Amino acid sequence: MKLSIDIQGGSRPRSVQKPDVVLIHGTGSHAGMWSSQVDNLVSRGHRCLTPDLRGHGKTGELYEATDIDVHIGDILESLEVVDVQYPAIFIGHSLGAIISLKLAMESPHMTRRIFLAALPGRVYKPVSKLFKVFLSGPFQTMKNLPIEKALSWRHKALLDTDLHSLNQIVDNFAELDLVSPSIEIQCPVHLSAGRFDPVAPFQYVREIHRSIPHSTLKVYDLGGHNFMDYNQASFNNWIFEHIDSDLEP
């Protein structure tokens, strides 16, 4: 499925332009979450591509069964038509971090380095069950209430996401395990995590970090799942600390 992709930057000749950056949002979000990062990356000479996953933002929903391979297929199909300069840098949050990691493992020629924010190594069962309860009733109730002006952009983005998309993600990732299998990866890996994240528990992010040689880990001590929303400057600095450290393929 071809996704809606916003492209910014890239006005410089390819010979002097810095690597392309693909930023992939998480569940119940959209490409707009990356506005601060995109502005800063473009000002530094990068071209940024921010897709909306199926059922999110400006991308529709086909109402079929999905899993991580389907989402990866959507990304690959969509990037084919926008002339991405590989290897590119991938930045992902939550589900977007899973997609970025899998792409780096399965298609190493595509990835120069990856930044994984709030990567869910495993999902606590109570969290998964609670989200299912929310989607089974309260989600639609809140969606129908005239409360749009009172909502933050992130809460509004969640309620604007297609219910089928959310249910598919919850069903597919309830048994997620990125901790037990060996992660074989060639490009540099940079992780960031909120210490109090209920969706991507810190202990599992730390285990993944320890299992990947030479990976780095930035911890937001008071952060939850969306720690970048409240730490934009620090989050941007985390990216810029590493992003240009190897401009040779």
PDB file of C-alpha atoms in Angstrom:
ATOM      1  CA  MET A   1       0.000   0.000   0.000  1.00  0.00           C
ATOM      2  CA  LYS A   2       1.364   3.429  -0.924  1.00  0.00           C
ATOM      3  CA  LEU A   3       1.475   5.713   2.084  1.00  0.00           C
ATOM      4  CA  SER A   4       1.136   9.461   2.261  1.00  0.00           C
ATOM      5  CA  ILE A   5       4.677  10.847   2.622  1.00  0.00           C
ATOM      6  CA  ASP A   6       5.638  14.427   3.369  1.00  0.00           C
ATOM      7  CA  ILE A   7       9.030  15.407   1.920  1.00  0.00           C
ATOM      8  CA  GLN A   8      10.962  18.465   3.035  1.00  0.00           C
ATOM      9  CA  GLY A   9      14.435  19.697   2.192  1.00  0.00           C
ATOM     10  CA  GLY A  10      16.656  18.386  -0.566  1.00  0.00           C
ATOM     11  CA  SER A  11      17.201  21.675  -2.386  1.00  0.00           C
ATOM     12  CA  ARG A  12      20.964  21.127  -2.512  1.00  0.00           C
ATOM     13  CA  PRO A  13      22.619  19.061  -5.250  1.00  0.00           C
ATOM     14  CA  ARG A  14      22.854  15.394  -4.267  1.00  0.00           C
ATOM     15  CA  SER A  15      26.645  15.606  -4.421  1.00  0.00           C
ATOM     16  CA  VAL A  16      26.744  17.919  -1.389  1.00  0.00           C
ATOM     17  CA  GLN A  17      23.489  17.007   0.339  1.00  0.00           C
ATOM     18  CA  LYS A  18      23.631  15.144   3.623  1.00  0.00           C
ATOM     19  CA  PRO A  19      21.980  11.700   3.924  1.00  0.00           C
ATOM     20  CA  ASP A  20      18.222  11.385   3.546  1.00  0.00           C
ATOM     21  CA  VAL A  21      16.339  10.848   6.811  1.00  0.00           C
ATOM     22  CA  VAL A  22      13.183   8.722   7.064  1.00  0.00           C
ATOM     23  CA  LEU A  23      11.162   9.383  10.225  1.00  0.00           C
ATOM     24  CA  ILE A  24       8.463   6.823  11.116  1.00  0.00           C
ATOM     25  CA  HIS A  25       5.851   7.593  13.765  1.00  0.00           C
ATOM     26  CA  GLY A  26       4.235   5.172  16.200  1.00  0.00           C
ATOM     27  CA  THR A  27       0.752   3.857  16.937  1.00  0.00           C
ATOM     28  CA  GLY A  28      -2.013   6.455  17.067  1.00  0.00           C
ATOM     29  CA  SER A  29       0.228   9.247  15.823  1.00  0.00           C
ATOM     30  CA  HIS A  30       1.120  10.754  12.450  1.00  0.00           C
ATOM     31  CA  ALA A  31       3.970  12.344  10.520  1.00  0.00           C
ATOM     32  CA  GLY A  32       3.351  15.697  12.198  1.00  0.00           C
ATOM     33  CA  MET A  33       4.964  14.443  15.404  1.00  0.00           C
ATOM     34  CA  TRP A  34       8.350  15.012  13.773  1.00  0.00           C
ATOM     35  CA  SER A  35       7.914  18.717  12.942  1.00  0.00           C
ATOM     36  CA  SER A  36      10.629  19.920  15.324  1.00  0.00           C
ATOM     37  CA  GLN A  37      13.093  17.274  14.171  1.00  0.00           C
ATOM     38  CA  VAL A  38      12.344  17.890  10.491  1.00  0.00           C
ATOM     39  CA  ASP A  39      12.854  21.653  10.815  1.00  0.00           C
ATOM     40  CA  ASN A  40      16.227  21.132  12.442  1.00  0.00           C
ATOM     41  CA  LEU A  41      17.351  18.365  10.087  1.00  0.00           C
ATOM     42  CA  VAL A  42      16.408  20.340   6.971  1.00  0.00           C
ATOM     43  CA  SER A  43      18.279  23.379   8.287  1.00  0.00           C
ATOM     44  CA  ARG A  44      21.358  21.151   8.551  1.00  0.00           C
ATOM     45  CA  GLY A  45      21.123  19.954   4.957  1.00  0.00           C
ATOM     46  CA  HIS A  46      19.158  16.718   5.224  1.00  0.00           C
ATOM     47  CA  ARG A  47      16.126  15.765   3.148  1.00  0.00           C
ATOM     48  CA  CYS A  48      13.380  14.401   5.411  1.00  0.00           C
ATOM     49  CA  LEU A  49      10.663  11.909   4.486  1.00  0.00           C
ATOM     50  CA  THR A  50       7.839  11.413   6.989  1.00  0.00           C
ATOM     51  CA  PRO A  51       5.251   8.768   6.068  1.00  0.00           C
ATOM     52  CA  ASP A  52       1.838   8.274   7.654  1.00  0.00           C
ATOM     53  CA  LEU A  53       1.302   4.575   8.372  1.00  0.00           C
ATOM     54  CA  ARG A  54      -1.923   2.973   7.136  1.00  0.00           C
ATOM     55  CA  GLY A  55      -4.971   4.288   8.954  1.00  0.00           C
ATOM     56  CA  HIS A  56      -2.944   7.160  10.409  1.00  0.00           C
ATOM     57  CA  GLY A  57      -2.777  10.818   9.404  1.00  0.00           C
ATOM     58  CA  LYS A  58      -3.381  11.288   5.673  1.00  0.00           C
ATOM     59  CA  THR A  59      -3.126   7.582   4.776  1.00  0.00           C
ATOM     60  CA  GLY A  60      -6.283   5.524   4.342  1.00  0.00           C
ATOM     61  CA  GLU A  61      -7.002   1.999   5.568  1.00  0.00           C
ATOM     62  CA  LEU A  62      -7.607  -1.106   3.423  1.00  0.00           C
ATOM     63  CA  TYR A  63      -9.332  -2.979   6.291  1.00  0.00           C
ATOM     64  CA  GLU A  64      -7.282  -6.124   5.942  1.00  0.00           C
ATOM     65  CA  ALA A  65      -5.162  -8.128   8.361  1.00  0.00           C
ATOM     66  CA  THR A  66      -1.821  -6.489   9.087  1.00  0.00           C
ATOM     67  CA  ASP A  67       1.386  -7.360  10.893  1.00  0.00           C
ATOM     68  CA  ILE A  68       4.902  -5.965  11.031  1.00  0.00           C
ATOM     69  CA  ASP A  69       5.718  -7.390   7.589  1.00  0.00           C
ATOM     70  CA  VAL A  70       2.727  -5.561   6.105  1.00  0.00           C
ATOM     71  CA  HIS A  71       3.882  -2.262   7.599  1.00  0.00           C
ATOM     72  CA  ILE A  72       7.417  -2.846   6.334  1.00  0.00           C
ATOM     73  CA  GLY A  73       6.017  -3.647   2.894  1.00  0.00           C
ATOM     74  CA  ASP A  74       4.056  -0.389   2.943  1.00  0.00           C
ATOM     75  CA  ILE A  75       7.203   1.573   3.782  1.00  0.00           C
ATOM     76  CA  LEU A  76       9.261  -0.149   1.083  1.00  0.00           C
ATOM     77  CA  GLU A  77       6.579   0.314  -1.583  1.00  0.00           C
ATOM     78  CA  SER A  78       6.148   3.971  -0.695  1.00  0.00           C
ATOM     79  CA  LEU A  79       9.853   4.804  -0.592  1.00  0.00           C
ATOM     80  CA  GLU A  80      10.344   3.262  -4.038  1.00  0.00           C
ATOM     81  CA  VAL A  81       8.564   6.175  -5.699  1.00  0.00           C
ATOM     82  CA  VAL A  82      10.270   9.067  -3.891  1.00  0.00           C
ATOM     83  CA  ASP A  83      13.887   8.503  -4.984  1.00  0.00           C
ATOM     84  CA  VAL A  84      15.428   7.909  -1.571  1.00  0.00           C
ATOM     85  CA  GLN A  85      19.203   8.124  -1.464  1.00  0.00           C
ATOM     86  CA  TYR A  86      20.411   4.936   0.249  1.00  0.00           C
ATOM     87  CA  PRO A  87      21.801   4.191   2.689  1.00  0.00           C
ATOM     88  CA  ALA A  88      19.484   6.527   4.596  1.00  0.00           C
ATOM     89  CA  ILE A  89      19.095   7.360   8.255  1.00  0.00           C
ATOM     90  CA  PHE A  90      15.956   5.981   9.903  1.00  0.00           C
ATOM     91  CA  ILE A  91      14.394   7.481  13.019  1.00  0.00           C
ATOM     92  CA  GLY A  92      11.435   5.668  14.555  1.00  0.00           C
ATOM     93  CA  HIS A  93       9.189   6.005  17.583  1.00  0.00           C
ATOM     94  CA  SER A  94       7.479   2.948  19.116  1.00  0.00           C
ATOM     95  CA  LEU A  95       5.969   1.010  16.166  1.00  0.00           C
ATOM     96  CA  GLY A  96       8.135   3.162  13.906  1.00  0.00           C
ATOM     97  CA  ALA A  97      11.171   2.039  15.908  1.00  0.00           C
ATOM     98  CA  ILE A  98      10.213  -1.618  15.385  1.00  0.00           C
ATOM     99  CA  ILE A  99       9.860  -1.018  11.642  1.00  0.00           C
ATOM    100  CA  SER A 100      13.216   0.785  11.498  1.00  0.00           C
ATOM    101  CA  LEU A 101      14.966  -2.003  13.404  1.00  0.00           C
ATOM    102  CA  LYS A 102      13.477  -4.729  11.203  1.00  0.00           C
ATOM    103  CA  LEU A 103      14.435  -2.831   8.050  1.00  0.00           C
ATOM    104  CA  ALA A 104      18.010  -2.489   9.260  1.00  0.00           C
ATOM    105  CA  MET A 105      18.165  -6.208  10.035  1.00  0.00           C
ATOM    106  CA  GLU A 106      16.548  -7.409   6.810  1.00  0.00           C
ATOM    107  CA  SER A 107      17.766  -4.772   4.331  1.00  0.00           C
ATOM    108  CA  PRO A 108      21.132  -3.532   5.618  1.00  0.00           C
ATOM    109  CA  HIS A 109      21.899  -1.733   2.349  1.00  0.00           C
ATOM    110  CA  MET A 110      19.082   0.715   3.148  1.00  0.00           C
ATOM    111  CA  THR A 111      20.255   1.929   6.541  1.00  0.00           C
ATOM    112  CA  ARG A 112      23.248   4.122   7.392  1.00  0.00           C
ATOM    113  CA  ARG A 113      22.289   4.297  11.063  1.00  0.00           C
ATOM    114  CA  ILE A 114      19.050   4.015  13.040  1.00  0.00           C
ATOM    115  CA  PHE A 115      17.588   5.966  15.949  1.00  0.00           C
ATOM    116  CA  LEU A 116      15.063   3.982  17.974  1.00  0.00           C
ATOM    117  CA  ALA A 117      12.926   5.977  20.420  1.00  0.00           C
ATOM    118  CA  ALA A 118      10.735   4.030  22.858  1.00  0.00           C
ATOM    119  CA  LEU A 119      11.365   0.665  21.200  1.00  0.00           C
ATOM    120  CA  PRO A 120       8.965  -1.908  22.718  1.00  0.00           C
ATOM    121  CA  GLY A 121      11.112  -4.941  23.497  1.00  0.00           C
ATOM    122  CA  ARG A 122       8.082  -6.595  25.038  1.00  0.00           C
ATOM    123  CA  VAL A 123       4.650  -5.255  25.941  1.00  0.00           C
ATOM    124  CA  TYR A 124       3.316  -5.834  29.447  1.00  0.00           C
ATOM    125  CA  LYS A 125       0.132  -7.920  29.231  1.00  0.00           C
ATOM    126  CA  PRO A 126      -1.912  -5.560  31.475  1.00  0.00           C
ATOM    127  CA  VAL A 127      -1.014  -2.649  29.169  1.00  0.00           C
ATOM    128  CA  SER A 128      -2.134  -4.602  26.106  1.00  0.00           C
ATOM    129  CA  LYS A 129      -5.401  -5.626  27.795  1.00  0.00           C
ATOM    130  CA  LEU A 130      -6.076  -2.076  28.967  1.00  0.00           C
ATOM    131  CA  PHE A 131      -5.627  -0.737  25.439  1.00  0.00           C
ATOM    132  CA  LYS A 132      -8.036  -3.390  24.109  1.00  0.00           C
ATOM    133  CA  VAL A 133     -10.638  -2.332  26.674  1.00  0.00           C
ATOM    134  CA  PHE A 134     -10.167   1.303  25.658  1.00  0.00           C
ATOM    135  CA  LEU A 135     -10.629   0.477  21.967  1.00  0.00           C
ATOM    136  CA  SER A 136     -13.720  -1.644  22.618  1.00  0.00           C
ATOM    137  CA  GLY A 137     -15.827   1.252  23.898  1.00  0.00           C
ATOM    138  CA  PRO A 138     -14.319   4.436  25.360  1.00  0.00           C
ATOM    139  CA  PHE A 139     -12.387   5.156  22.145  1.00  0.00           C
ATOM    140  CA  GLN A 140     -15.543   5.588  20.050  1.00  0.00           C
ATOM    141  CA  THR A 141     -17.332   7.437  22.856  1.00  0.00           C
ATOM    142  CA  MET A 142     -14.523   9.979  23.125  1.00  0.00           C
ATOM    143  CA  LYS A 143     -14.325  10.233  19.336  1.00  0.00           C
ATOM    144  CA  ASN A 144     -17.976  11.315  19.223  1.00  0.00           C
ATOM    145  CA  LEU A 145     -17.693  13.930  21.957  1.00  0.00           C
ATOM    146  CA  PRO A 146     -17.224  17.631  21.039  1.00  0.00           C
ATOM    147  CA  ILE A 147     -13.931  17.864  22.902  1.00  0.00           C
ATOM    148  CA  GLU A 148     -11.495  18.438  20.036  1.00  0.00           C
ATOM    149  CA  LYS A 149     -10.429  21.901  21.194  1.00  0.00           C
ATOM    150  CA  ALA A 150      -9.596  20.577  24.657  1.00  0.00           C
ATOM    151  CA  LEU A 151      -7.288  17.840  23.402  1.00  0.00           C
ATOM    152  CA  SER A 152      -3.535  17.917  22.908  1.00  0.00           C
ATOM    153  CA  TRP A 153      -2.375  17.179  19.360  1.00  0.00           C
ATOM    154  CA  ARG A 154      -1.297  13.684  20.400  1.00  0.00           C
ATOM    155  CA  HIS A 155      -4.658  12.759  21.929  1.00  0.00           C
ATOM    156  CA  LYS A 156      -6.403  14.164  18.866  1.00  0.00           C
ATOM    157  CA  ALA A 157      -4.092  12.142  16.599  1.00  0.00           C
ATOM    158  CA  LEU A 158      -5.013   8.963  18.472  1.00  0.00           C
ATOM    159  CA  LEU A 159      -8.753   9.602  18.150  1.00  0.00           C
ATOM    160  CA  ASP A 160      -8.317  10.433  14.456  1.00  0.00           C
ATOM    161  CA  THR A 161      -6.621   7.076  13.812  1.00  0.00           C
ATOM    162  CA  ASP A 162      -8.722   4.362  12.185  1.00  0.00           C
ATOM    163  CA  LEU A 163     -10.069   1.907  14.782  1.00  0.00           C
ATOM    164  CA  HIS A 164      -9.254  -1.096  12.576  1.00  0.00           C
ATOM    165  CA  SER A 165      -5.633   0.024  12.362  1.00  0.00           C
ATOM    166  CA  LEU A 166      -5.368   0.307  16.135  1.00  0.00           C
ATOM    167  CA  ASN A 167      -7.006  -3.074  16.764  1.00  0.00           C
ATOM    168  CA  GLN A 168      -4.684  -4.779  14.299  1.00  0.00           C
ATOM    169  CA  ILE A 169      -1.622  -3.269  15.946  1.00  0.00           C
ATOM    170  CA  VAL A 170      -2.743  -4.232  19.452  1.00  0.00           C
ATOM    171  CA  ASP A 171      -3.579  -7.790  18.360  1.00  0.00           C
ATOM    172  CA  ASN A 172      -0.299  -8.271  16.505  1.00  0.00           C
ATOM    173  CA  PHE A 173       2.058  -6.811  19.051  1.00  0.00           C
ATOM    174  CA  ALA A 174       0.615  -8.202  22.287  1.00  0.00           C
ATOM    175  CA  GLU A 175       3.080 -11.103  22.033  1.00  0.00           C
ATOM    176  CA  LEU A 176       5.979  -9.032  20.711  1.00  0.00           C
ATOM    177  CA  ASP A 177       9.442 -10.178  21.818  1.00  0.00           C
ATOM    178  CA  LEU A 178      12.531  -8.351  20.599  1.00  0.00           C
ATOM    179  CA  VAL A 179      14.492  -9.258  23.717  1.00  0.00           C
ATOM    180  CA  SER A 180      14.964 -13.028  23.390  1.00  0.00           C
ATOM    181  CA  PRO A 181      16.060 -13.345  19.740  1.00  0.00           C
ATOM    182  CA  SER A 182      19.584 -12.375  18.755  1.00  0.00           C
ATOM    183  CA  ILE A 183      19.627  -9.052  16.905  1.00  0.00           C
ATOM    184  CA  GLU A 184      22.088  -9.180  14.023  1.00  0.00           C
ATOM    185  CA  ILE A 185      22.607  -5.696  12.645  1.00  0.00           C
ATOM    186  CA  GLN A 186      25.361  -3.969  10.696  1.00  0.00           C
ATOM    187  CA  CYS A 187      24.663  -0.246  11.038  1.00  0.00           C
ATOM    188  CA  PRO A 188      25.099   1.882  14.183  1.00  0.00           C
ATOM    189  CA  VAL A 189      22.118   1.761  16.554  1.00  0.00           C
ATOM    190  CA  HIS A 190      21.093   4.576  18.908  1.00  0.00           C
ATOM    191  CA  LEU A 191      18.306   3.990  21.426  1.00  0.00           C
ATOM    192  CA  SER A 192      16.422   6.391  23.668  1.00  0.00           C
ATOM    193  CA  ALA A 193      13.958   5.465  26.384  1.00  0.00           C
ATOM    194  CA  GLY A 194      11.741   6.905  29.086  1.00  0.00           C
ATOM    195  CA  ARG A 195      12.455   5.323  32.447  1.00  0.00           C
ATOM    196  CA  PHE A 196       8.724   5.190  33.265  1.00  0.00           C
ATOM    197  CA  ASP A 197       7.435   4.086  29.861  1.00  0.00           C
ATOM    198  CA  PRO A 198       4.556   1.573  30.307  1.00  0.00           C
ATOM    199  CA  VAL A 199       4.422   0.683  26.594  1.00  0.00           C
ATOM    200  CA  ALA A 200       8.141   0.214  25.918  1.00  0.00           C
ATOM    201  CA  PRO A 201       9.456  -0.812  29.345  1.00  0.00           C
ATOM    202  CA  PHE A 202      12.896   0.586  30.081  1.00  0.00           C
ATOM    203  CA  GLN A 203      14.292  -2.714  31.353  1.00  0.00           C
ATOM    204  CA  TYR A 204      13.764  -4.328  27.944  1.00  0.00           C
ATOM    205  CA  VAL A 205      15.242  -1.395  26.037  1.00  0.00           C
ATOM    206  CA  ARG A 206      18.298  -1.662  28.262  1.00  0.00           C
ATOM    207  CA  GLU A 207      18.571  -5.408  27.564  1.00  0.00           C
ATOM    208  CA  ILE A 208      18.408  -4.777  23.823  1.00  0.00           C
ATOM    209  CA  HIS A 209      21.045  -2.055  24.132  1.00  0.00           C
ATOM    210  CA  ARG A 210      23.374  -4.412  25.994  1.00  0.00           C
ATOM    211  CA  SER A 211      22.884  -7.107  23.346  1.00  0.00           C
ATOM    212  CA  ILE A 212      23.857  -4.862  20.397  1.00  0.00           C
ATOM    213  CA  PRO A 213      27.595  -4.141  20.301  1.00  0.00           C
ATOM    214  CA  HIS A 214      28.553  -0.447  20.210  1.00  0.00           C
ATOM    215  CA  SER A 215      24.929   0.729  20.467  1.00  0.00           C
ATOM    216  CA  THR A 216      24.175   3.833  22.537  1.00  0.00           C
ATOM    217  CA  LEU A 217      21.336   4.493  24.974  1.00  0.00           C
ATOM    218  CA  LYS A 218      19.915   7.860  26.068  1.00  0.00           C
ATOM    219  CA  VAL A 219      17.628   7.653  29.116  1.00  0.00           C
ATOM    220  CA  TYR A 220      14.986  10.236  30.034  1.00  0.00           C
ATOM    221  CA  ASP A 221      14.745   9.720  33.775  1.00  0.00           C
ATOM    222  CA  LEU A 222      11.257  11.187  34.206  1.00  0.00           C
ATOM    223  CA  GLY A 223      10.036  10.218  30.743  1.00  0.00           C
ATOM    224  CA  GLY A 224       7.117   8.077  29.660  1.00  0.00           C
ATOM    225  CA  HIS A 225       6.325   6.735  26.203  1.00  0.00           C
ATOM    226  CA  ASN A 226       6.176  10.112  24.451  1.00  0.00           C
ATOM    227  CA  PHE A 227       9.162  11.650  26.218  1.00  0.00           C
ATOM    228  CA  MET A 228      10.212  13.606  23.109  1.00  0.00           C
ATOM    229  CA  ASP A 229       7.073  15.762  23.379  1.00  0.00           C
ATOM    230  CA  TYR A 230       8.371  17.296  26.607  1.00  0.00           C
ATOM    231  CA  ASN A 231      12.087  17.172  25.848  1.00  0.00           C
ATOM    232  CA  GLN A 232      12.299  18.476  22.279  1.00  0.00           C
ATOM    233  CA  ALA A 233      15.648  20.231  22.649  1.00  0.00           C
ATOM    234  CA  SER A 234      17.263  17.286  24.408  1.00  0.00           C
ATOM    235  CA  PHE A 235      15.759  14.819  21.924  1.00  0.00           C
ATOM    236  CA  ASN A 236      17.041  16.856  18.977  1.00  0.00           C
ATOM    237  CA  ASN A 237      20.472  17.095  20.560  1.00  0.00           C
ATOM    238  CA  TRP A 238      20.495  13.312  20.992  1.00  0.00           C
ATOM    239  CA  ILE A 239      19.929  12.915  17.255  1.00  0.00           C
ATOM    240  CA  PHE A 240      22.489  15.549  16.241  1.00  0.00           C
ATOM    241  CA  GLU A 241      25.095  14.080  18.587  1.00  0.00           C
ATOM    242  CA  HIS A 242      25.268  11.011  16.354  1.00  0.00           C
ATOM    243  CA  ILE A 243      23.664  11.711  12.994  1.00  0.00           C
ATOM    244  CA  ASP A 244      26.605  13.263  11.157  1.00  0.00           C
ATOM    245  CA  SER A 245      29.368  11.205  12.745  1.00  0.00           C
ATOM    246  CA  ASP A 246      29.888   9.165   9.563  1.00  0.00           C
ATOM    247  CA  LEU A 247      29.186  10.914   6.294  1.00  0.00           C
ATOM    248  CA  GLU A 248      30.884   8.192   4.297  1.00  0.00           C
ATOM    249  CA  PRO A 249      28.631   5.248   3.273  1.00  0.00           C
TER     250      PRO A 249
END
